[in-house]
mmCIF file of C-alpha atoms in Angstrom:
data_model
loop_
_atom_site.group_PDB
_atom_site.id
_atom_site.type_symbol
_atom_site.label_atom_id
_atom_site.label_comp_id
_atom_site.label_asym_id
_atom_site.label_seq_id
_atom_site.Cartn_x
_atom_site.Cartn_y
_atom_site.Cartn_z
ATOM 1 C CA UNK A 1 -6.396 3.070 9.246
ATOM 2 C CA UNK A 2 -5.263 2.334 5.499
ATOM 3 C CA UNK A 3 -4.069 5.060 3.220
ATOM 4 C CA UNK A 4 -3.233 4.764 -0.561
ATOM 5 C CA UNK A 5 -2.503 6.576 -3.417
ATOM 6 C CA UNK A 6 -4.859 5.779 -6.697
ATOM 7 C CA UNK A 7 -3.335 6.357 -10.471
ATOM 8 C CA UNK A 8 -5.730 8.725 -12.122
ATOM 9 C CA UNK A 9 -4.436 9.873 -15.419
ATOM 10 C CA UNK A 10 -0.899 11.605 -16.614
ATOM 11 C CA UNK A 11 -0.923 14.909 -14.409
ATOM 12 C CA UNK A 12 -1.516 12.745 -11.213
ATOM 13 C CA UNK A 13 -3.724 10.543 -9.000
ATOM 14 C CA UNK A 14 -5.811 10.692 -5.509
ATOM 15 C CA UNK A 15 -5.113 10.418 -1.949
ATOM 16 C CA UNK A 16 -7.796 8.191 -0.256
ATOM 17 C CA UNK A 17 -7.759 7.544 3.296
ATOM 18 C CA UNK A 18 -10.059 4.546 5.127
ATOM 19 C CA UNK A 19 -10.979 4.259 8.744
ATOM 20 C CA UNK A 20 -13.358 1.226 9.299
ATOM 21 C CA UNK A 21 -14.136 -1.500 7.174
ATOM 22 C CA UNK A 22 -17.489 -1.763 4.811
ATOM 23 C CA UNK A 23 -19.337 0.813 2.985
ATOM 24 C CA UNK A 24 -18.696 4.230 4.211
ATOM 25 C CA UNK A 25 -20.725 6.554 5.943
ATOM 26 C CA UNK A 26 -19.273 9.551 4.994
ATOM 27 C CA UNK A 27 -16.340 10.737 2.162
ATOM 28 C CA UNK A 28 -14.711 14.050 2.913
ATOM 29 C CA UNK A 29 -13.879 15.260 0.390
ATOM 30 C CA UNK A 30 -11.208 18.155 -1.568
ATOM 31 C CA UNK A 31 -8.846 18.295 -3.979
ATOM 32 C CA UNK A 32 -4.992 18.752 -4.812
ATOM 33 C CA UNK A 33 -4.640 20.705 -7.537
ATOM 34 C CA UNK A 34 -5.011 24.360 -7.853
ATOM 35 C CA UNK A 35 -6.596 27.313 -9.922
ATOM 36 C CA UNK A 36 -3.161 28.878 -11.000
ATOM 37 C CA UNK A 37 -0.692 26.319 -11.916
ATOM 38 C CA UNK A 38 2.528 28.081 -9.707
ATOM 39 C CA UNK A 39 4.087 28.247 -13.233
ATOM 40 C CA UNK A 40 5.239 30.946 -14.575
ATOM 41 C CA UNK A 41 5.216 29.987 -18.268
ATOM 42 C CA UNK A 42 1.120 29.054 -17.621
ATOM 43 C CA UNK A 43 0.153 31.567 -15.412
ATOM 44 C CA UNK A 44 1.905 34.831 -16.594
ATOM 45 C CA UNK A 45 -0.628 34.987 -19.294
ATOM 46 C CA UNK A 46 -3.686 35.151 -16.392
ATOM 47 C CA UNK A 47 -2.027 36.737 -13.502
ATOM 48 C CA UNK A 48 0.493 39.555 -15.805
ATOM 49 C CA UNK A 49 3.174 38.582 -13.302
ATOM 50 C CA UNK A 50 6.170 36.298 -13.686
ATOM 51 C CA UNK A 51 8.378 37.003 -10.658
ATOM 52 C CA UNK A 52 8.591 34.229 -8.380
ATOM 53 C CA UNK A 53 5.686 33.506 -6.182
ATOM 54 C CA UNK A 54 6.494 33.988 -1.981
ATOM 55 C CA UNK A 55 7.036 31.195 0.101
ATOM 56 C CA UNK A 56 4.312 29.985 2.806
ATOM 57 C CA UNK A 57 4.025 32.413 5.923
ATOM 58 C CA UNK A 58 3.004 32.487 9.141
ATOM 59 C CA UNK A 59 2.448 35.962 10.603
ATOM 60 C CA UNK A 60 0.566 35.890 13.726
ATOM 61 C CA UNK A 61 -2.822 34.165 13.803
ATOM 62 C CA UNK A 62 -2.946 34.579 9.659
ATOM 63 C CA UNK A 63 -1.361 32.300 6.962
ATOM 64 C CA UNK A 64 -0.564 33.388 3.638
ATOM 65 C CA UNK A 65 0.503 31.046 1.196
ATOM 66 C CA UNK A 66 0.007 30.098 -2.866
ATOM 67 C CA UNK A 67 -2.847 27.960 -3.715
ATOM 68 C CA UNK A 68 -4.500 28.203 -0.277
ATOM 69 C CA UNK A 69 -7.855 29.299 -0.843
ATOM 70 C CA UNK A 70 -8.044 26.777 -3.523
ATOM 71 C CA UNK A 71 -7.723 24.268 -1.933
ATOM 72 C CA UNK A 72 -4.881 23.502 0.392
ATOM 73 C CA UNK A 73 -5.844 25.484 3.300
ATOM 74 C CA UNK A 74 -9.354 23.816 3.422
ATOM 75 C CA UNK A 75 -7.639 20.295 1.779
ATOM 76 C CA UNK A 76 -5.223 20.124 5.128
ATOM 77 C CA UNK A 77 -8.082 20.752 7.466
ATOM 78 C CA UNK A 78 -9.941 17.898 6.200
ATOM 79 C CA UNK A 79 -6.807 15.535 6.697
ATOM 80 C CA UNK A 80 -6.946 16.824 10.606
ATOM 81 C CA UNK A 81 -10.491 16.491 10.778
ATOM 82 C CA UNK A 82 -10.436 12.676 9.684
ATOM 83 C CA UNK A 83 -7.353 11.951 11.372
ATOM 84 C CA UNK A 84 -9.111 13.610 14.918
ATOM 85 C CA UNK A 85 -12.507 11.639 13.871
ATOM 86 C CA UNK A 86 -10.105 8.378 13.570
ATOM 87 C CA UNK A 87 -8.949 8.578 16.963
ATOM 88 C CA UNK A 88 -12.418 8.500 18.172
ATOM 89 C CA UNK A 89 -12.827 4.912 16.529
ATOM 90 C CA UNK A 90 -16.314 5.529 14.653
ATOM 91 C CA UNK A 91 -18.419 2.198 14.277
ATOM 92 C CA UNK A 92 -19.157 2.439 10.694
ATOM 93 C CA UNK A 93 -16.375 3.690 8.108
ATOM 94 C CA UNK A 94 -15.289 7.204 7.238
ATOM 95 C CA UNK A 95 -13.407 8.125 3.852
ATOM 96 C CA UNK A 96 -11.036 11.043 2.842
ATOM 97 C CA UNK A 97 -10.530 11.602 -0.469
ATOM 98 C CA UNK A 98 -7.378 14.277 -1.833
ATOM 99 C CA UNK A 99 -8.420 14.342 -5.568
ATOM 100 C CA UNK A 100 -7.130 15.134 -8.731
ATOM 101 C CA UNK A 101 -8.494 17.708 -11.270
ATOM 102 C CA UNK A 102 -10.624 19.496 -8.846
ATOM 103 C CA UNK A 103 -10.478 22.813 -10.647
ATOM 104 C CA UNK A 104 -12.235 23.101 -13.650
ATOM 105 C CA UNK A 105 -9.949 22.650 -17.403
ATOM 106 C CA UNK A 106 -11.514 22.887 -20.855
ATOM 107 C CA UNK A 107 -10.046 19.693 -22.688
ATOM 108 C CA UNK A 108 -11.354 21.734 -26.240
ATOM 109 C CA UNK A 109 -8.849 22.079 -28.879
ATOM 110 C CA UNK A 110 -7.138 25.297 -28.526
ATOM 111 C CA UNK A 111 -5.387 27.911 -31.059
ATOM 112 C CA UNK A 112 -2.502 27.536 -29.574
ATOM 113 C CA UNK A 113 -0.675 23.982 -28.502
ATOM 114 C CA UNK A 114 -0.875 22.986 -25.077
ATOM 115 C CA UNK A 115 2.277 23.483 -23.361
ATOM 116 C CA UNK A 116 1.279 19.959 -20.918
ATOM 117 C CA UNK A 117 -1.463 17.730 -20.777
ATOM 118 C CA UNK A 118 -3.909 18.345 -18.062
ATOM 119 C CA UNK A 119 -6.546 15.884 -17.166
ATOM 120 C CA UNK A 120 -10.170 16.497 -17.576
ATOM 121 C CA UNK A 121 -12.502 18.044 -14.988
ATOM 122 C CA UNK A 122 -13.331 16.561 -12.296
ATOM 123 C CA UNK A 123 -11.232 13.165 -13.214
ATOM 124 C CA UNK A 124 -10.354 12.631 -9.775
ATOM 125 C CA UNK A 125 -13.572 12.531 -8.300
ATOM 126 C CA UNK A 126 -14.970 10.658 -11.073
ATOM 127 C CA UNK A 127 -12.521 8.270 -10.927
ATOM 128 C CA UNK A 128 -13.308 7.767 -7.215
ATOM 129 C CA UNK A 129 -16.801 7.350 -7.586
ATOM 130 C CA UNK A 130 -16.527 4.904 -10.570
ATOM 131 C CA UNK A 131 -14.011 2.610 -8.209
ATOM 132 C CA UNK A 132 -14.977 3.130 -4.660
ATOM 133 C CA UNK A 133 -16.932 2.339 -2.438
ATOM 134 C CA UNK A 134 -20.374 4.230 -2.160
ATOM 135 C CA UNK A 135 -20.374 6.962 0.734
ATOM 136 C CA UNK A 136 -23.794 7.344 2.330
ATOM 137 C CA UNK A 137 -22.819 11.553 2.032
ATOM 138 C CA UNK A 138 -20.039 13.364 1.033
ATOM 139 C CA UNK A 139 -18.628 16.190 2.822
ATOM 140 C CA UNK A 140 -16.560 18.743 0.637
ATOM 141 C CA UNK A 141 -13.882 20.804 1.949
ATOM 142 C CA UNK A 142 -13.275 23.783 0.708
ATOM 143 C CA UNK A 143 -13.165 27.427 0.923
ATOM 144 C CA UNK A 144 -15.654 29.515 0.365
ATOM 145 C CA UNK A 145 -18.672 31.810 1.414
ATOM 146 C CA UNK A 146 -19.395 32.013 5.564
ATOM 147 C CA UNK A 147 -22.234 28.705 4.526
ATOM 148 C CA UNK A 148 -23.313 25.148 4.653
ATOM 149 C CA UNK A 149 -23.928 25.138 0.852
ATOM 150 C CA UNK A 150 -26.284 21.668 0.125
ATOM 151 C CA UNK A 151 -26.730 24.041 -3.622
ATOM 152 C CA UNK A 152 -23.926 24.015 -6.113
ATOM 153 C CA UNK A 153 -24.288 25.353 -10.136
ATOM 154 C CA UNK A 154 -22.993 23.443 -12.659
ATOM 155 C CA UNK A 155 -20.647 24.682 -15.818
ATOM 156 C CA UNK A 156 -19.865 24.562 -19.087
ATOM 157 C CA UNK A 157 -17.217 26.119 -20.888
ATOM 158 C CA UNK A 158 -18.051 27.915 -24.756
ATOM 159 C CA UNK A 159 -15.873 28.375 -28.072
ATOM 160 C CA UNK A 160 -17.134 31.278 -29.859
ATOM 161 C CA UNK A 161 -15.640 31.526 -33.115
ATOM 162 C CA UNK A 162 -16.249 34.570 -35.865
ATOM 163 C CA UNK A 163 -14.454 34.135 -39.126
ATOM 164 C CA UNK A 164 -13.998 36.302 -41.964
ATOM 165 C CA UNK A 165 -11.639 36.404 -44.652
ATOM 166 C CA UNK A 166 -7.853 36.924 -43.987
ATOM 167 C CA UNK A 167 -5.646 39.985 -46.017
ATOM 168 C CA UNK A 168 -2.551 41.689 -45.298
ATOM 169 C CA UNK A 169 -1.758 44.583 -43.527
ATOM 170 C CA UNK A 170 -0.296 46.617 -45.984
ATOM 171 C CA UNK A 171 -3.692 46.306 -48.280
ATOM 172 C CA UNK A 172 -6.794 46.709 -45.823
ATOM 173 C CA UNK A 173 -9.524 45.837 -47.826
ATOM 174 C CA UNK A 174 -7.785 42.806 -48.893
ATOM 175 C CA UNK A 175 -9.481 41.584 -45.806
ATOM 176 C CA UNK A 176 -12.984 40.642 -44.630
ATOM 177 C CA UNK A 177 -14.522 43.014 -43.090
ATOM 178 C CA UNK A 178 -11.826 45.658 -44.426
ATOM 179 C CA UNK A 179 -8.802 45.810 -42.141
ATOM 180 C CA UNK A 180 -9.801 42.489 -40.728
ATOM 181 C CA UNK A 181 -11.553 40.709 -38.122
ATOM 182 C CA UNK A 182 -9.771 42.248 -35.507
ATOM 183 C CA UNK A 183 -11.565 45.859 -36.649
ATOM 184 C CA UNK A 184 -15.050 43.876 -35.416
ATOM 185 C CA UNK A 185 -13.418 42.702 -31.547
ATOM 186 C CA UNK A 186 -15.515 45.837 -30.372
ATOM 187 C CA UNK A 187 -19.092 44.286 -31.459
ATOM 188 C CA UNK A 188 -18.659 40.720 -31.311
ATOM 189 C CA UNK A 189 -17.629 41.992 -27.488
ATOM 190 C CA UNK A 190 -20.444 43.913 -26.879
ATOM 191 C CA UNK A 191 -22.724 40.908 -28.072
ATOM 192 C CA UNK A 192 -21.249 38.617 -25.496
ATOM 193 C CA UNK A 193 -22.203 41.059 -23.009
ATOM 194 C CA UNK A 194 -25.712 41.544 -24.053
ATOM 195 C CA UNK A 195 -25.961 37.767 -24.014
ATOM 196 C CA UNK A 196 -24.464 37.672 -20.339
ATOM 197 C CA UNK A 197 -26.368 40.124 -18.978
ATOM 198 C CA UNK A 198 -30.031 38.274 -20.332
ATOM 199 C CA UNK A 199 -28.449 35.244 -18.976
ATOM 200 C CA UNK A 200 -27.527 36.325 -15.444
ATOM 201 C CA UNK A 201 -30.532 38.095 -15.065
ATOM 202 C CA UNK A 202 -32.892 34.846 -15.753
ATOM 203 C CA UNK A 203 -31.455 33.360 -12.947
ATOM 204 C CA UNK A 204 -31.175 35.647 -10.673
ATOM 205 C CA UNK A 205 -33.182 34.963 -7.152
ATOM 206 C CA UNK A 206 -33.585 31.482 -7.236
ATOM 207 C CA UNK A 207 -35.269 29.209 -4.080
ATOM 208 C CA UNK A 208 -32.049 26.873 -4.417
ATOM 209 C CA UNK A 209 -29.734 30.151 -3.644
ATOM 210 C CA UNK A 210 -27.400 29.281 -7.015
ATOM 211 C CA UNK A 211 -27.022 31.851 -9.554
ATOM 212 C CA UNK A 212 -25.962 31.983 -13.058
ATOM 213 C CA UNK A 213 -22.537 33.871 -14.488
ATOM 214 C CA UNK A 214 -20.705 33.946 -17.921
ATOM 215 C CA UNK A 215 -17.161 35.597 -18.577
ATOM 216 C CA UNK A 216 -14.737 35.760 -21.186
ATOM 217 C CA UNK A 217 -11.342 33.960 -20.290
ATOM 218 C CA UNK A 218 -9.368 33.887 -23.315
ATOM 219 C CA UNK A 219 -9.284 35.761 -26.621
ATOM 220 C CA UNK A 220 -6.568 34.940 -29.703
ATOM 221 C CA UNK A 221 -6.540 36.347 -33.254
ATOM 222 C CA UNK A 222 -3.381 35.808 -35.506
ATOM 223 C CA UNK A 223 0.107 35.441 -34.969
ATOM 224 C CA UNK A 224 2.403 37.542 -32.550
ATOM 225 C CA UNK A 225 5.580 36.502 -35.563
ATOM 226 C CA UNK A 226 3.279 37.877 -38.463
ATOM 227 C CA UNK A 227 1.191 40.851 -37.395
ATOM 228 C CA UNK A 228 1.650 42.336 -40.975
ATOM 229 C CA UNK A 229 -1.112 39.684 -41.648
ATOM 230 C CA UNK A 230 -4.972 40.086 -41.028
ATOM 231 C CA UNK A 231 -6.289 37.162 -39.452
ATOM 232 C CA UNK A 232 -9.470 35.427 -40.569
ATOM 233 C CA UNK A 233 -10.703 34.325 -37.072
ATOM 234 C CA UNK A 234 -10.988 35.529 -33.717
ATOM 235 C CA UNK A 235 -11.390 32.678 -31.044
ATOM 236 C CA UNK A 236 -13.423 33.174 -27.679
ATOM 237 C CA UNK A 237 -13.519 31.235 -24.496
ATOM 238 C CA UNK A 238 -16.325 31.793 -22.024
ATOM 239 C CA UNK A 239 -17.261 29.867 -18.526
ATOM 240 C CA UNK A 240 -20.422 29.734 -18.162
ATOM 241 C CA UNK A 241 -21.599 28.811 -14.655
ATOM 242 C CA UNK A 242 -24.964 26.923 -15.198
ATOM 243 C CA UNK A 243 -28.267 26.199 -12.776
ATOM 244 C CA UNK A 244 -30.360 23.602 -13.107
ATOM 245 C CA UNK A 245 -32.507 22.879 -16.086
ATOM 246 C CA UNK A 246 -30.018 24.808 -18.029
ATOM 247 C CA UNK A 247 -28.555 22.967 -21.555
ATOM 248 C CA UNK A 248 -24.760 23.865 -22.665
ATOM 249 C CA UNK A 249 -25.878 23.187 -26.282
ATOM 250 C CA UNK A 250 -29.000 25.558 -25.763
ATOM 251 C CA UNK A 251 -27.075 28.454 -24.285
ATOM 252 C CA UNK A 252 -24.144 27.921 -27.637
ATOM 253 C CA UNK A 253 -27.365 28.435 -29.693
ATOM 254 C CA UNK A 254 -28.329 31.316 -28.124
ATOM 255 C CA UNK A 255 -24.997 33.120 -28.181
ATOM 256 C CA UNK A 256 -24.537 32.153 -31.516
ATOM 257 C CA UNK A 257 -28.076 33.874 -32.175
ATOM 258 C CA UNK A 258 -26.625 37.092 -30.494
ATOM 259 C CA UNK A 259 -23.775 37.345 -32.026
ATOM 260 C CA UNK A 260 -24.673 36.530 -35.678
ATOM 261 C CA UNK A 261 -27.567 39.307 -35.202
ATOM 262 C CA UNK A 262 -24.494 41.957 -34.432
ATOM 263 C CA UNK A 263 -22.343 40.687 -37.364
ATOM 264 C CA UNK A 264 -24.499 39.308 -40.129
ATOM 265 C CA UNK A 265 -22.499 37.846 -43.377
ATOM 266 C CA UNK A 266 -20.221 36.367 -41.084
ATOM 267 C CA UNK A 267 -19.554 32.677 -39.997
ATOM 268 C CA UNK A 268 -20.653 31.918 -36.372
ATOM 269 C CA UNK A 269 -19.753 29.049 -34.814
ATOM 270 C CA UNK A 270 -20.197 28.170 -30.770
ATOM 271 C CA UNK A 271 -19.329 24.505 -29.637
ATOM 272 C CA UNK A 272 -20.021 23.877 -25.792
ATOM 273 C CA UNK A 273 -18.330 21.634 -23.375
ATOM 274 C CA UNK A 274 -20.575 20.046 -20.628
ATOM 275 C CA UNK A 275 -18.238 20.297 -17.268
ATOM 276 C CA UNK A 276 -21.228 19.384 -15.055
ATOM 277 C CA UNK A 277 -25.011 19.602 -14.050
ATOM 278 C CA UNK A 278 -25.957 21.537 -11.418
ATOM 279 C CA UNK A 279 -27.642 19.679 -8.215
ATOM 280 C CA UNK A 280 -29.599 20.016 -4.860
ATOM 281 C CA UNK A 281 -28.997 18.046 -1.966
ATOM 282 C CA UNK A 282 -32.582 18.663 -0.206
ATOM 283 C CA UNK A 283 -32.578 20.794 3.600
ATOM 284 C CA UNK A 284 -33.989 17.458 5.459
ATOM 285 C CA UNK A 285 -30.827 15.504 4.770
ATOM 286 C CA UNK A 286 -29.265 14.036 7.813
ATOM 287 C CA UNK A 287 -25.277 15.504 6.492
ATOM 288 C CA UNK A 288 -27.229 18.721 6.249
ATOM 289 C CA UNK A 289 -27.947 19.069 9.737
ATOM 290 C CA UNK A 290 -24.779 17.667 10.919
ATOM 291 C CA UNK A 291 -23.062 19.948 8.915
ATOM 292 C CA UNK A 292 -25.327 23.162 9.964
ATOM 293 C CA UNK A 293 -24.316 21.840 13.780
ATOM 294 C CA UNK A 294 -20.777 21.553 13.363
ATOM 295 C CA UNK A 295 -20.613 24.813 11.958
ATOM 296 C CA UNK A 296 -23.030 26.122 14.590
ATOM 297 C CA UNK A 297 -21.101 24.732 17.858
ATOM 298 C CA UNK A 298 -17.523 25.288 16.198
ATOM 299 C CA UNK A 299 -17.256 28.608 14.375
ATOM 300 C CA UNK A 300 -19.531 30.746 16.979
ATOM 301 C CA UNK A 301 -22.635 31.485 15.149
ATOM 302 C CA UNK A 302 -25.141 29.790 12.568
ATOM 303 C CA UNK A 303 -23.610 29.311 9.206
ATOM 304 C CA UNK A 304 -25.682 32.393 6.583
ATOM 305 C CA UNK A 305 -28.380 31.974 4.012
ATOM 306 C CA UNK A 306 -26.274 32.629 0.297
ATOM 307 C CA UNK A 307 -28.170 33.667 -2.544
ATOM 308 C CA UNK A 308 -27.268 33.740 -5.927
ATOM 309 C CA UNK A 309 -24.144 31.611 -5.224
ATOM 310 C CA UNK A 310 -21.381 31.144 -8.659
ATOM 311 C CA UNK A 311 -19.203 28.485 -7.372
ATOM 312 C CA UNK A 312 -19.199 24.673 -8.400
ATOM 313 C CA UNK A 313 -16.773 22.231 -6.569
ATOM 314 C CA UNK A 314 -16.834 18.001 -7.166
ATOM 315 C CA UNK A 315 -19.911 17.803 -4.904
ATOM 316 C CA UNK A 316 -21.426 18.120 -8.497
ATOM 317 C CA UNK A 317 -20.224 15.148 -9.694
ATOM 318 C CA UNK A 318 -21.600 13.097 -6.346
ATOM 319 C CA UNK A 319 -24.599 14.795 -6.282
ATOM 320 C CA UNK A 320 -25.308 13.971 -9.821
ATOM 321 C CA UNK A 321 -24.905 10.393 -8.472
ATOM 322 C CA UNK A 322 -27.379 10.919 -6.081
ATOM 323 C CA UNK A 323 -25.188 10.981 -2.720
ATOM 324 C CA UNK A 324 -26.349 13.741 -0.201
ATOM 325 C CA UNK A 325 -23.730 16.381 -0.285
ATOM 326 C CA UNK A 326 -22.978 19.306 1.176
ATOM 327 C CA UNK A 327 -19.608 21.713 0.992
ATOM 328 C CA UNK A 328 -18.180 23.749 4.048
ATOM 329 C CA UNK A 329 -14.700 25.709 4.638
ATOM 330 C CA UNK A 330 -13.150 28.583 5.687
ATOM 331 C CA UNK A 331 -12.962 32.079 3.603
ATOM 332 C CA UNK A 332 -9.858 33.139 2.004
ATOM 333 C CA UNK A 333 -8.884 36.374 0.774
ATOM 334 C CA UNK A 334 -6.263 37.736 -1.905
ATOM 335 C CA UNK A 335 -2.704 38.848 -0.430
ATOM 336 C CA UNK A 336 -2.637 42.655 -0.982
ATOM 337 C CA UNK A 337 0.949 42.575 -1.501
ATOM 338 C CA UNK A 338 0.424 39.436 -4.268
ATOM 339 C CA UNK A 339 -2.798 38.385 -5.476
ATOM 340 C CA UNK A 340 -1.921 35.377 -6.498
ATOM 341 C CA UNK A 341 -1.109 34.113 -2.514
ATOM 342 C CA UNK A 342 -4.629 33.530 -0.189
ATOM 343 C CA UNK A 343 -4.842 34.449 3.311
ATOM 344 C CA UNK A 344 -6.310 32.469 6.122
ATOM 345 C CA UNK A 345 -7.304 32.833 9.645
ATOM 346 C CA UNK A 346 -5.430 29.866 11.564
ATOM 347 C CA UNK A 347 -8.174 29.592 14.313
ATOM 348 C CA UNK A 348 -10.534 29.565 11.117
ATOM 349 C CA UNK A 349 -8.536 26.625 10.225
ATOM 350 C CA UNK A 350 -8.964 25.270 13.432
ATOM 351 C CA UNK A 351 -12.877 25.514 13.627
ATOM 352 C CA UNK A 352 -13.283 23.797 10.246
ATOM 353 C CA UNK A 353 -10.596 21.313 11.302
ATOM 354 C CA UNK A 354 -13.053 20.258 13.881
ATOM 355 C CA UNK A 355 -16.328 20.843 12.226
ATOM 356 C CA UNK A 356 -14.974 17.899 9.859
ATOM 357 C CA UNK A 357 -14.130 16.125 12.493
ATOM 358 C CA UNK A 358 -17.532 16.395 14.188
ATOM 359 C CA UNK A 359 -19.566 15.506 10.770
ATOM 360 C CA UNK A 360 -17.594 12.594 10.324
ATOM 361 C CA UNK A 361 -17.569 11.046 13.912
ATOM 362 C CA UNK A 362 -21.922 11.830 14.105
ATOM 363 C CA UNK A 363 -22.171 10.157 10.299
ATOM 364 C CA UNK A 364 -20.671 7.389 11.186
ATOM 365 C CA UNK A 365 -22.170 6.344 14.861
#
């Protein structure tokens, strides 16, 4: 067994583990990096707390812990699950992979200065793919819904900018519209919504059980040291989870449509960044059935049938490639003293532990 550690960009690198020698059978796959940052100066803005965040407990069967759900919990499982499918010597290789950038980060120019540099989405498993050997199927760890999911969306993130004409707050109408951009928040708002609720209802009941979803994350207008001025621009940033067949620069157009029809005379502008495609690993897949079985014989019941399913993990980026792929893990759920720390079931744990362990050792005989 052979481990190593692989330079990615300047916020980190991966963790890939090798049993066997040659091409391998399977990668499993997650990722080191999570969703909230566990700073307080990046994540006060998104979570509206800045007290410190609790260390890692045990209490009983349940462990509670910061950046759990995504993906630690899942991400340590997988290490236990190759390192029991090692021990059972498979004849063809079997690859773990701990990547970097695994959560998605928009890399578009924002109003306000980054305060570190993050690396693009994905990098990690890109990175992999572009320098590694070729698994026959990838296996991604991870939590989520009580599924084998062989369907993942795709995303894209959108800037929605509305500019008018900037004043000061002592003379209203020196502004455009009078009193400023700000004054129009309400309908350029209530546009975006109209525009999410067409778009989520398009894709609604699909065959492939993915779903479509748009929010707003971020909103900025002016400066917190000059609020006696009107700004001239309010800046949007929407996720857009995508299926397939859908085109990032198709949906900007067509949220640029809506909102220019609410606020005509202004300046619309929406620039879209393509995260990744959707993809479909088809149901006859050899990894599918394995992964159905594992879950089957080591969690207690078949895995469920998910419909209209929002999430997107790196099994995007190797299914674009066209490598079978499928994603499996535990559920997680929010602390209800802090929801910002994710709750596990340690026997959970356990099952998926071995689940891996099971795909891996049946891939690779």
């Amino acid at each position: 067994m052979s481990w190593r550690v692989d330079r990615v960009g300047p916020a980190g690198g991966n963790v890939v583990g090798t049993v066997g020698t040659g091409s391998p059978a399977l990668l499993l796959a997650s990722h080191l990096d999570t969703s909230l940052s566990g700073s307080d100066a990046d994540d006060a803005a998104i979570t509206g707390r800045s007290d410190p965040l609790p260390t890692l407990r045990v209490d009983g069967d349940t462990v509670a812990g910061f950046g759990l759900g995504v993906a630690r919990a899942p991400a340590a499982a997988a290490v236990a699950g190759f390192l029991l499918a090692a021990a059972g010597r498979p004849h063809r290789s079997v690859q773990l992979l701990l990547a970097s950038a695994g959560t998605h980060r928009s890399t578009l120019p924002g109003p306000v200065a980054a305060q570190e540099v993050h690396p693009a989405s994905s990098q990690g498993a890109l990175a992999h793919l572009a320098t590694g050997p070729r698994p026959d199927a990838v296996v991604i760890a991870k939590c989520g819904p009580p599924a084998v999911l062989r369907a993942e969306p795709g995303a894209c993130y959108l800037r929605l900018r509305v500019t008018g004409g900037w004043g000061a707050a002592l003379a209203p109408a020196s502004a455009t519209p009078a009193g400023g951009i700000l004054t129009s928040t309400g309908t350029i708002l209530a546009a975006v919504a109209r525009w999410r609720e067409a778009y989520v209802a398009a894709r609604r009941g699909r065959a492939d059980g993915i779903g479509g979803e748009a929010g707003i994350g971020a909103l900025h207008a002016g400066s917190s040291q000059k609020p006696d001025l009107l700004p001239a621009v309010v800046d949007l940033r929407l996720y857009v989870v995508t299926v397939p067949g859908d085109d990032p620069s198709s949906l900007a157009a067509s949220l640029r449509d809506e909102v220019d029809a609410a606020l005509p005379g202004f300046a619309v502008d929406v620039t879209a960044e393509t995260l990744h495609a959707a993809g479909v690993t088809p149901a006859d897949r050899p990894v599918v059935a394995a992964a159905v079985d594992a879950w089957t014989r080591h969690c207690g019941s078949p895995p469920t049938e998910i419909r209209d399913w929002t999430g997107s993990t790196d099994g995007v980026v190797f299914r674009s490639a066209g490598i079978d792929t499928v994603r499996l893990g535990p559920t997680s759920t929010p602390d209800p003293d802090d929801p910002r720390v994710d709750r596990l079931d340690l026997h959970r744990l356990d099952a998926f532990r071995d689940a891996y362990a099971d795909i891996a050792v049946r891939s690779a005989s």
